[in-house]
XYZ file of C-alpha atoms in Angstrom:
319
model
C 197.553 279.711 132.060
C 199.935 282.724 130.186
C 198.339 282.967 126.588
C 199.943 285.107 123.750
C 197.960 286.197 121.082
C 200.490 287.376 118.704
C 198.606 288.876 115.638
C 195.118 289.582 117.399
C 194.589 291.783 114.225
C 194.502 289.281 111.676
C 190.994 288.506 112.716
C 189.926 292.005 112.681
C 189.312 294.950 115.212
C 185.809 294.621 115.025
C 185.648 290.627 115.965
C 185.646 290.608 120.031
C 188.678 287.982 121.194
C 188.454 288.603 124.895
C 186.740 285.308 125.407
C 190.466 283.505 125.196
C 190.325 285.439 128.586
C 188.075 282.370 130.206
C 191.365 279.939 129.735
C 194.134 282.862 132.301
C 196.156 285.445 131.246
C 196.402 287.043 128.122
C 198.736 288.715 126.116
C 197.598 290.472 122.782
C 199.521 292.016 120.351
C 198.276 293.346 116.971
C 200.515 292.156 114.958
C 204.094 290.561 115.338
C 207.156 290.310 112.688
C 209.543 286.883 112.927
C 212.114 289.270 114.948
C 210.197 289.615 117.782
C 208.206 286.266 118.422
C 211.368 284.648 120.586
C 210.618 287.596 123.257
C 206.646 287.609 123.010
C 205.968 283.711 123.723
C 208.792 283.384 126.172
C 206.886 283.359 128.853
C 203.421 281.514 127.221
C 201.792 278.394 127.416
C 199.422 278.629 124.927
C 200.359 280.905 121.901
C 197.721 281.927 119.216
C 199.101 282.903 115.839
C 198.396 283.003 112.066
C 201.441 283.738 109.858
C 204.537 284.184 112.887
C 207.283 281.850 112.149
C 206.587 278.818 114.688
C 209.783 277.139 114.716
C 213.437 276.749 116.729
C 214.925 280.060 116.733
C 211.583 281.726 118.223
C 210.493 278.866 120.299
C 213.743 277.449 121.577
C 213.351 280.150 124.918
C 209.984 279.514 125.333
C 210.085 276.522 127.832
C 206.511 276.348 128.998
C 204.987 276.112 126.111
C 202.244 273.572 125.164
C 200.187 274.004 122.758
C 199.970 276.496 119.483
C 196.598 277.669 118.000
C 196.707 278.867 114.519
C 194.169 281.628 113.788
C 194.034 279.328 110.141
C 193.835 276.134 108.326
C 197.758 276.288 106.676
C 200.321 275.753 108.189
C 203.244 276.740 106.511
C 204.960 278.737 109.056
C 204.781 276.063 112.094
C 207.844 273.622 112.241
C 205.846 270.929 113.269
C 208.409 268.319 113.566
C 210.113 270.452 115.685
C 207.085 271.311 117.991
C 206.718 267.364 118.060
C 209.974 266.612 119.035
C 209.137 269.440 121.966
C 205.957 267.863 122.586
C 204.133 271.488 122.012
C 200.820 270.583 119.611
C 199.730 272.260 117.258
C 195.584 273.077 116.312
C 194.649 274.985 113.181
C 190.932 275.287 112.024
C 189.170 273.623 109.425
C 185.995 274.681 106.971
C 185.430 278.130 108.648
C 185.408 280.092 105.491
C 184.299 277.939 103.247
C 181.333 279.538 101.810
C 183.324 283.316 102.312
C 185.999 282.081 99.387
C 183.390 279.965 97.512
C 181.025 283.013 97.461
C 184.033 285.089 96.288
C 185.057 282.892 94.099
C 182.030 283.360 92.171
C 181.971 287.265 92.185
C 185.305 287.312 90.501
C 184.096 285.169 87.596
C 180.758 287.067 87.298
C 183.047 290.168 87.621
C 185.312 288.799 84.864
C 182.632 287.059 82.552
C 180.139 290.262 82.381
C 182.763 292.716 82.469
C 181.142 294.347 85.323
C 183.778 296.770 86.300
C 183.738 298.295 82.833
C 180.003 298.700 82.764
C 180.248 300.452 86.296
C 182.587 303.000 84.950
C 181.098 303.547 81.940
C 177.530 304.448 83.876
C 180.043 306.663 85.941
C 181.701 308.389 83.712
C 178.815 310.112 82.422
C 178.752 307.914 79.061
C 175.913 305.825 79.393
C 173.691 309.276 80.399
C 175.235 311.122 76.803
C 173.823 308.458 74.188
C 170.614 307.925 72.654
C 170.028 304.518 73.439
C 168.444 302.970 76.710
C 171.336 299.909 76.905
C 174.778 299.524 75.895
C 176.584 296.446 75.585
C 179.550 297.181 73.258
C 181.966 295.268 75.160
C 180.912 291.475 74.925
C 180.102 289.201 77.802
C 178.999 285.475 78.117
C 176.854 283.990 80.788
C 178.284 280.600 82.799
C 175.182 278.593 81.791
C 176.325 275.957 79.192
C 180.252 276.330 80.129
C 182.702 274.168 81.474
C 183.936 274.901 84.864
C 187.594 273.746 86.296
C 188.538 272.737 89.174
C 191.953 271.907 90.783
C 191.312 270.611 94.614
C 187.896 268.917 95.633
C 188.168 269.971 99.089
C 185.459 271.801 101.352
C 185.463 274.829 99.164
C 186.172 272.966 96.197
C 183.505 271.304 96.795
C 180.901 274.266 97.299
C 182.147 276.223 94.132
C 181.077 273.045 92.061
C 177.714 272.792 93.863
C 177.256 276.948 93.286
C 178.885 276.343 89.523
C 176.237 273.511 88.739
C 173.170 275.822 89.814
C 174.829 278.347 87.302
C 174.291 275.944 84.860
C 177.936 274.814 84.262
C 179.165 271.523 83.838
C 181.946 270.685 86.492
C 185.209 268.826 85.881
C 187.858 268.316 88.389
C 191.504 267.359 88.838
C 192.571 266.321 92.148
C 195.616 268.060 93.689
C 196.367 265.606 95.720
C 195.724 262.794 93.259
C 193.815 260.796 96.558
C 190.333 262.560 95.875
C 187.089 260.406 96.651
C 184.904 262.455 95.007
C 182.709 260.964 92.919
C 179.758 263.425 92.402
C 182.138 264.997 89.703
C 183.759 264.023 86.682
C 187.424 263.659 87.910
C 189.838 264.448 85.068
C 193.785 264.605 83.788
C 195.242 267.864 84.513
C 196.186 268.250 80.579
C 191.852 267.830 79.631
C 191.154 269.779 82.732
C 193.133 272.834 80.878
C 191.783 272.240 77.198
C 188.131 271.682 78.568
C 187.400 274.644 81.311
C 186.224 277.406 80.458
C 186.331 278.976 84.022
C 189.096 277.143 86.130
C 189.547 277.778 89.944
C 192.201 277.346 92.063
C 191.353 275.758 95.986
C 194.258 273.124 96.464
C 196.571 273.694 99.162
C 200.744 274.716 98.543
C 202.733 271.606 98.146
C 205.707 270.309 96.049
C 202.571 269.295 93.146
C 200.959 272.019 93.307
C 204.290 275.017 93.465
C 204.374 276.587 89.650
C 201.472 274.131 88.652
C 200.146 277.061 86.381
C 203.183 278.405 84.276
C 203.860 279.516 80.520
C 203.432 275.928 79.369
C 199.968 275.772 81.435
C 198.648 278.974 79.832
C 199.764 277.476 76.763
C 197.004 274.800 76.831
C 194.093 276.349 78.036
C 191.496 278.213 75.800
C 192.056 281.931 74.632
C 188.993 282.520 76.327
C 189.196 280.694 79.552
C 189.532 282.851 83.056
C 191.698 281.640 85.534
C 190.656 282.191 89.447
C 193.067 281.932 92.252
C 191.997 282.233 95.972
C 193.816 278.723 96.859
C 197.603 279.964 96.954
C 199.531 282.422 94.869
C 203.121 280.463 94.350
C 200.721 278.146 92.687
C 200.340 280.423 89.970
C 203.850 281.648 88.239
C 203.271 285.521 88.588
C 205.298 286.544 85.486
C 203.739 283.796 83.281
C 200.415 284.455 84.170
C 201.150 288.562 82.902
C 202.854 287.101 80.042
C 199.713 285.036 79.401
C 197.483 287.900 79.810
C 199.170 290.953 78.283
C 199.680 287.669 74.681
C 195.991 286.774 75.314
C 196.801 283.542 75.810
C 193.994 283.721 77.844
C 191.010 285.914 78.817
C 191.439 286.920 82.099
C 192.454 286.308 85.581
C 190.928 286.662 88.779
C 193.352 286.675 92.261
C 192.813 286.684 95.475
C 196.143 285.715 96.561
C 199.740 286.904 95.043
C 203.691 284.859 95.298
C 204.237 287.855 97.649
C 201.857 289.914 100.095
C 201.711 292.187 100.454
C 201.799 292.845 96.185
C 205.704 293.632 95.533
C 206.532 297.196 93.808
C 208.075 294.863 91.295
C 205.212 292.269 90.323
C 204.237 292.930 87.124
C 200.319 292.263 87.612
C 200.449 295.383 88.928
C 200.843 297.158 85.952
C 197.512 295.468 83.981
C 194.916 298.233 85.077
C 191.901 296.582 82.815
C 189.604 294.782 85.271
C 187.977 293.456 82.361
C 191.292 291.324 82.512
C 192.616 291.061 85.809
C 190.799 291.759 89.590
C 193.581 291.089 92.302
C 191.780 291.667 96.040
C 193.851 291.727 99.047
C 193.800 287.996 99.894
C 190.319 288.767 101.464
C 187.728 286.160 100.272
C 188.151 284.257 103.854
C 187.714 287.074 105.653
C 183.502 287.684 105.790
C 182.759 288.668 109.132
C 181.131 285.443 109.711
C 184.334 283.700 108.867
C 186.293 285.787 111.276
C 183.488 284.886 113.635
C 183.567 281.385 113.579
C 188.003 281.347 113.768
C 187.896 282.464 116.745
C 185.103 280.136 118.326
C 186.768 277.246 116.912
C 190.343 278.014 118.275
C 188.602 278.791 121.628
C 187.141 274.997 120.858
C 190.183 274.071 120.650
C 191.961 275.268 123.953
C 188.939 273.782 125.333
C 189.584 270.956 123.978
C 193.779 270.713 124.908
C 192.668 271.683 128.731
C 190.069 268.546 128.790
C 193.123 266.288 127.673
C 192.138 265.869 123.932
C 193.344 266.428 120.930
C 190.890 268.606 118.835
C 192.297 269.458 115.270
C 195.514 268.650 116.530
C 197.677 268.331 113.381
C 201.152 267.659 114.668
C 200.316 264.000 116.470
């Protein structure tokens, strides 16, 4: 078998791929912009990718292909009815970072909620040494115990943020993205009380025509002043320039993002320019990436080819 691995990076330098060796040849490339896919999986049978477009233009020279692995769960950039209509399947993987963004999840509201960041710098910058008293808590913060915590999509790591949320002491609400939820361990609510009630609200549903915009100016509009907002679901779910509108007119408190509308973040996006981390944290679309995560991607997309070899159709999504 010829396999391409077109962005071998995106799982990092320090996670070993060679094992995709066991299945023939292999092709790796670090990383791999839409103009050049048609030329790298021209020759490939199996091609591995993340975010390289997967569609007619790069495929339509690539005869011998069969089956596309996607180093993720989305898949945004795979045509699939055109792979189906080629007969090429697709695989993504499911669950492996589940507790990676849940975990993070929770860090950026602790961040947010105790004002960490501002009590790190001012231990740093030589403040906290220069006054008289042995604690300082001069800018306000609120523990989690006792509040209401948000959620829009009961998925996997929907589903773990609650359970880490309830041991914090919160009460959990959730609205379903999808409005098909079966979850019944939570109090499933209206999108309208899920924004009056939540005092933390977190973001895990996938990009869809629902969910594109779901949190713009009218959004902000209903939620509490003192409500934080986390995205680490999708940014185009959040409307960038409403939720800086929202934040810079207090609408409300603060904002925690792991993912942006663009990535990387645009020159022009005006989050950029809100330095307080008291009131916005923006990491680099990284809570999925724990080395364990990384770890278990690439076992499960060598599961897959496995799988595709022995004539099945593991995590096949295109059937």
């Amino acid at each position: 078998m010829k396999l391409v691995v077109l962005e071998r990076d995106s799982v990092g330098t320090d996670v070993d791929v060679t094992c995709f060796e066991e299945f023939g040849e292999v092709t790796y490339y670090g990383n791999t912009v839409a103009e050049t896919v048609a030329e790298r999986v021209k020759d490939a049978e199996i091609i591995i990718s993340n975010k390289a477009p997967m569609n007619e233009k790069t495929l339509k020279d690539a005869a011998n292909v069969k089956l596309i692995c996607l180093f993720a769960t989305g898949y945004d950039n795979v045509d699939l009815a055109y792979c189906k209509s080629r007969g090429i399947k697709v695989a993504n993987v499911v669950n492996y970072c589940s507790p990676a963004v849940a975990q993070h999840t929770l860090l950026l509201a602790l961040a947010l909620t105790e004002k960490l960041f501002f009590y790190d710098e001012y231990v740093k910058s030589g403040a906290y040494g220069a006054q008289d008293r042995f604690s300082n808590f001069d800018r306000p913060f609120t523990e989690l115990s006792g509040k209401t915590w948000g959620i829009v999509g009961m998925g996997s790591i929907g589903h773990k943020v609650a359970c880490l949320a309830e041991a914090f002491g919160c009460k959990v609400i959730f609205c379903s993205a999808s409005g098909k939820s079966t979850c019944t361990e939570y109090e499933r609510v209206e999108f309208d009380t899920l924004l009056r009630e939540s005092d933390i609200l977190s973001l895990h549903c996938p990009l869809s025509d629902r969910t594109r915009g779901l949190f713009d100016r009218e959004a902000f509009s209903r939620m509490k002043k003192t409500a934080v907002l986390i995205n680490v679901a999708r940014g185009p779910v959040v409307n960038t320039q409403d939720l800086y509108d929202a934040l810079v007119e207090e609408q409300i408190a603060g904002a925690g993002l792991d993912v942006l509308e663009k990535e990387p973040i645009a020159e022009d996006n005006p989050l950029g320019q809100i330095k307080d981390s008291t009131k916005l944290i923006i990491t680099p679309h990284m809570s999925w990436a724990s080395l364990e995560a990384r770890t278990r991607l690439v076992g499960e997309v060598m599961k897959n080819i496995r799988s595709f070899l022995d004539g099945e159709n593991r995590n096949v999504v295109n059937l």
